[in-house]
Amino acid sequence: QVQLVESGGGLVQAGGSLRLSCAASGSILSIIAMGWNRQAPGKQRELVATITSSGSANYADSVKGRFTISRDNAKNTVYLQMNSLKPEDTAVYRCNADYYSGSGSFTSSRGQGTQVTVSS
């Protein structure tokens, strides 16, 4: 069983910054990719950013130039630095990971989420 635990959410004014962290623990052989999704009330879930084990990153157009995803492979941790936040960034942010478990099976897990609220 793999657990993903997010932290770093909170309330911030527009233009401010937050840094989210997500640590993966459990029976992990290797993590292929990690990323962040978000979902605002009444809206569909949106893929925000992903990063592979080699460091290749991709971003949603809505966050390009403002958000930066990074990871520490040794700690099985992914980070999301969010700058120039806008009210429309308000959502529950969830971490996800695609990995090979200790048994060798390829699977995905998602965290419980952390609330990010940006006030205008």
XYZ file of N, CA, C and O in Angstrom, residues 4 6 20-24 31-38 46-53 56-59 69-71 76-80 93-99 108-111:
184
model
N 0.188 8.790 -0.275
C 0.652 10.095 -0.718
C 0.082 11.123 0.250
O -1.139 11.201 0.433
N -0.087 15.109 1.159
C 0.163 16.477 0.707
C 0.218 17.440 1.891
O -0.401 17.199 2.926
N 3.439 23.610 -2.377
C 2.852 22.343 -1.979
C 3.910 21.252 -2.003
O 4.809 21.263 -2.842
N 3.768 20.311 -1.072
C 4.654 19.158 -1.034
C 3.816 17.889 -1.003
O 2.704 17.885 -0.478
N 4.366 16.825 -1.542
C 3.684 15.530 -1.528
C 4.734 14.445 -1.363
O 5.620 14.307 -2.209
N 4.616 13.702 -0.278
C 5.572 12.637 -0.003
C 4.901 11.284 -0.188
O 3.816 11.040 0.351
N 5.559 10.417 -0.932
C 5.058 9.065 -1.152
C 5.789 8.099 -0.244
O 7.010 8.176 -0.094
N 9.217 5.078 -8.803
C 8.178 6.011 -9.233
C 8.512 6.503 -10.633
O 9.616 6.983 -10.882
N 7.566 6.355 -11.538
C 7.775 6.760 -12.920
C 7.475 8.243 -13.101
O 8.247 8.979 -13.707
N 6.349 8.662 -12.557
C 5.965 10.060 -12.698
C 5.116 10.479 -11.506
O 4.435 9.651 -10.899
N 5.206 11.746 -11.171
C 4.361 12.328 -10.131
C 3.771 13.620 -10.674
O 4.303 14.217 -11.608
N 2.665 14.023 -10.071
C 2.048 15.242 -10.567
C 0.983 15.762 -9.639
O 0.769 15.216 -8.555
N 0.358 16.830 -10.099
C -0.697 17.488 -9.328
C -1.924 17.699 -10.211
O -1.812 18.129 -11.366
N -3.070 17.398 -9.624
C -4.355 17.721 -10.220
C -5.058 18.699 -9.303
O -4.719 18.805 -8.120
N -6.035 19.386 -9.816
C -6.852 20.243 -8.960
C -8.305 20.196 -9.409
O -8.597 19.924 -10.576
N -8.662 19.072 -13.213
C -7.702 19.576 -14.188
C -6.303 19.090 -13.825
O -5.880 19.190 -12.671
N -5.594 18.579 -14.819
C -4.202 18.213 -14.604
C -3.375 19.488 -14.603
O -3.366 20.221 -15.594
N -2.667 19.731 -13.519
C -1.916 20.974 -13.363
C -0.497 20.825 -13.879
O -0.012 21.634 -14.687
N 0.208 19.807 -13.394
C 1.601 19.623 -13.780
C 2.020 18.191 -13.490
O 1.504 17.564 -12.563
N 2.954 17.696 -14.294
C 3.525 16.377 -14.071
C 5.032 16.445 -14.257
O 5.547 17.332 -14.963
N 5.725 15.498 -13.631
C 7.171 15.430 -13.784
C 7.593 13.965 -13.739
O 7.114 13.197 -12.915
N 8.475 13.580 -14.653
C 8.959 12.208 -14.700
C 10.173 12.047 -13.784
O 10.710 13.025 -13.246
N 10.611 10.811 -13.646
C 11.768 10.542 -12.795
C 13.033 11.190 -13.344
O 13.965 11.478 -12.588
N 11.580 15.566 -16.570
C 10.814 16.181 -17.647
C 9.452 16.620 -17.116
O 8.707 15.805 -16.577
N 9.146 17.904 -17.280
C 7.925 18.469 -16.707
C 6.969 18.965 -17.790
O 7.393 19.419 -18.854
N 5.683 18.883 -17.469
C 4.641 19.424 -18.331
C 3.640 20.191 -17.479
O 3.402 19.820 -16.322
N 3.071 21.237 -18.066
C 2.160 22.098 -17.323
C 0.891 22.367 -18.119
O 0.906 22.393 -19.354
N 7.003 22.676 -11.031
C 6.985 21.368 -10.376
C 8.417 20.846 -10.294
O 9.215 21.042 -11.218
N 8.744 20.220 -9.174
C 10.066 19.631 -8.999
C 9.920 18.388 -8.132
O 8.867 18.162 -7.523
N 10.963 17.582 -8.088
C 10.882 16.381 -7.272
C 12.240 16.025 -6.709
O 13.278 16.349 -7.282
N 11.271 10.520 -2.604
C 9.953 10.219 -3.205
C 8.970 11.358 -2.952
O 7.810 11.132 -2.582
N 9.431 12.555 -3.149
C 8.639 13.752 -2.866
C 8.569 14.652 -4.088
O 9.567 14.820 -4.797
N 7.388 15.205 -4.313
C 7.195 16.159 -5.393
C 6.713 17.477 -4.798
O 6.011 17.495 -3.787
N 7.131 18.556 -5.417
C 6.783 19.892 -4.948
C 6.090 20.676 -6.065
O 6.329 20.429 -7.252
N 5.244 21.610 -5.662
C 4.630 22.515 -6.629
C 4.761 23.928 -6.075
O 4.100 24.281 -5.101
N -6.104 20.628 -4.333
C -4.977 20.119 -5.104
C -4.613 18.724 -4.590
O -4.395 18.534 -3.389
N -4.551 17.778 -5.511
C -4.215 16.400 -5.154
C -2.968 15.954 -5.885
O -2.804 16.217 -7.076
N -2.149 15.257 -5.157
C -0.935 14.689 -5.707
C -1.258 13.315 -6.296
O -2.121 12.607 -5.774
N -0.577 12.949 -7.360
C -0.733 11.605 -7.900
C 0.628 11.046 -8.288
O 1.559 11.794 -8.579
N 0.715 9.738 -8.264
C 1.971 9.077 -8.610
C 1.687 7.823 -9.424
O 0.753 7.073 -9.121
N 2.499 7.600 -10.445
C 2.484 6.369 -11.241
C 3.770 5.632 -10.907
O 4.858 6.187 -11.058
N 3.634 4.385 -10.474
C 4.828 3.721 -9.958
C 4.734 2.200 -10.096
O 3.654 1.650 -10.347
N -1.275 3.331 -9.967
C -1.329 4.755 -9.662
C -2.012 4.971 -8.328
O -2.886 4.205 -7.943
N -1.604 6.033 -7.654
C -2.243 6.414 -6.398
C -2.444 7.917 -6.380
O -1.749 8.663 -7.076
N -3.381 8.342 -5.565
C -3.674 9.762 -5.439
C -3.839 10.104 -3.971
O -4.342 9.301 -3.186
N -3.424 11.294 -3.596
C -3.530 11.726 -2.208
C -4.909 12.234 -1.856
O -5.811 12.288 -2.697
